[in-house]
XYZ file of C-alpha atoms in Angstrom:
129
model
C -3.406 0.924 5.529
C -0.604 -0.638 7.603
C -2.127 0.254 10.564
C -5.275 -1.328 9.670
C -3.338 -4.578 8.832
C -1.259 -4.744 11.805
C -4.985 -4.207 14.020
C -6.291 -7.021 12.295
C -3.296 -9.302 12.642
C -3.283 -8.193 16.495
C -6.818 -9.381 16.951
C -6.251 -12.802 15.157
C -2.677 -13.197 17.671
C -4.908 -12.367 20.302
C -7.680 -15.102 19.636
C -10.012 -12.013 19.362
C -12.995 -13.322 17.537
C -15.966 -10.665 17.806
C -17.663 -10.410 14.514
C -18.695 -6.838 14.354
C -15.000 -6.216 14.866
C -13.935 -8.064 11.498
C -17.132 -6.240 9.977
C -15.733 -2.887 10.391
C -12.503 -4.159 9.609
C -13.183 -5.027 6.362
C -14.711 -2.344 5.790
C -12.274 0.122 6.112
C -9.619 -2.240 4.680
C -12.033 -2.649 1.576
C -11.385 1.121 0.803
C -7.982 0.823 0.507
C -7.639 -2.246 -1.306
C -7.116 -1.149 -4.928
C -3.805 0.819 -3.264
C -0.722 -0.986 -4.171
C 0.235 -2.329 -0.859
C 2.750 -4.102 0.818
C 3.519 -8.148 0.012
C 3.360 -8.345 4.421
C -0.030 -6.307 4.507
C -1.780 -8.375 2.095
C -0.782 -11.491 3.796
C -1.657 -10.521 7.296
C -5.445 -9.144 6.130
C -5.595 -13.288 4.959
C -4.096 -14.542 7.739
C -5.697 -12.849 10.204
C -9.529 -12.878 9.522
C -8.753 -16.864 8.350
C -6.848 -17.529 11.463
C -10.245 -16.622 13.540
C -12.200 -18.624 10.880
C -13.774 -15.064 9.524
C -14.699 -15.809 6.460
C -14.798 -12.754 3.997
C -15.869 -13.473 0.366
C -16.231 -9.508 -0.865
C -13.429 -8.483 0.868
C -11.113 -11.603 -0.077
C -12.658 -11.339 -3.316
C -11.246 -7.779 -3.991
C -8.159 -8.398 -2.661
C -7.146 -11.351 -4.801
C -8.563 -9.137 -8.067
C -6.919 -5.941 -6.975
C -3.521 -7.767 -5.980
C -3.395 -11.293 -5.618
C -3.596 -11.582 -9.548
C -1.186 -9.381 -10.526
C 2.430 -11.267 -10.867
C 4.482 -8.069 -10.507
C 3.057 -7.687 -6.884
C 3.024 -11.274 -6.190
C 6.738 -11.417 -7.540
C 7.582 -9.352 -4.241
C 6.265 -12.056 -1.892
C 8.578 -14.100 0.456
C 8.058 -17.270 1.108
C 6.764 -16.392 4.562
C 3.574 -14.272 2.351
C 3.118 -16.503 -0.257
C 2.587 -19.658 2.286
C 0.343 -17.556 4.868
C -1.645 -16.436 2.001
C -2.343 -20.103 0.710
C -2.653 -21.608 4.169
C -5.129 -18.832 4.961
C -7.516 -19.137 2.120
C -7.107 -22.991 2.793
C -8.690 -22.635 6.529
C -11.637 -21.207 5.230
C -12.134 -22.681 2.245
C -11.623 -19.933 0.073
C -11.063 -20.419 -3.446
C -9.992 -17.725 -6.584
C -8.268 -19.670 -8.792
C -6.150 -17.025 -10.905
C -4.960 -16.057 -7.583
C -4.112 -19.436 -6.333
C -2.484 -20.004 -9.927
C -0.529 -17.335 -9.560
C 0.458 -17.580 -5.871
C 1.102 -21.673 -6.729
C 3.754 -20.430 -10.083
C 5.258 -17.724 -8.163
C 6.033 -20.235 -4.932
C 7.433 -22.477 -6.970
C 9.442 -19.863 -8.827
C 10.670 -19.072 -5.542
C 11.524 -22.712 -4.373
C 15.365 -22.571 -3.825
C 14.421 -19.994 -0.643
C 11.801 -22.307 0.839
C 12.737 -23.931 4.283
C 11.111 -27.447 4.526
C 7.392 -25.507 6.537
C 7.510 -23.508 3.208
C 7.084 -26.358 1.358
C 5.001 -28.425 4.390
C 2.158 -25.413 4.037
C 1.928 -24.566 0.599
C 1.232 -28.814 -0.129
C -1.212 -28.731 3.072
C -2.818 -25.542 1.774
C -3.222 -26.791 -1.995
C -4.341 -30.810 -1.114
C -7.078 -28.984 1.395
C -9.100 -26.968 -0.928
């Protein structure tokens, strides 16, 4: 599953915006998403396809049910994940709201490690949607 993450983060670093390319992303990363991954992996699947403005309501959909709403797993998030995650589901206008809850409790559980772009994206990500 790492792999597939790290592809799809490559693509988005390298402006790489051809849509079958996403498709079969998702695809593949959609039968892996119920395994318990990794606070970075989850992060970079919603930055990536969001930094290309690929839009992905099944897969971001099972993502955010499978992981995104489960505060153990969210727990494990950095700053760094928790304020891609936001910031990416802000670009596209994505919106599950027991995931955002949770992502918005757990960042500000989390507030004495935020550096001041912490703070600047999580308040960008929140006022946008």
């Amino acid at each position: 599953m790492g792999a597939l993450t790290m592809i799809s983060y490559a693509f988005a670093k390298a402006d790489f915006r051809e849509a079958d390319a996403y498709e079969s992303l998702s695809s593949a990363l959609s039968r892996h998403i119920e395994e318990e991954l990794r606070p970075i992996d989850v992060c970079n699947i919603v930055w990536s396809f969001c930094t290309v403005g690929y839009r992905d309501d099944a897969l971001f959909s099972r993502l955010c049910e499978a992981q995104l709403v489960r505060e153990d797993l969210v727990r494990q998030f950095n700053p760094q994940d928790l304020t891609n995650t936001t910031w990416g589901f802000c670009k596209v206008g994505f919106i599950h709201r027991p995931a955002m809850d949770l992502l918005a409790t757990i960042s500000l559980s989390q507030k004495e490690n935020f550096k001041p772009i912490h703070f600047s994206n999580l308040l960008y990500s929140f006022a946008m949607l």
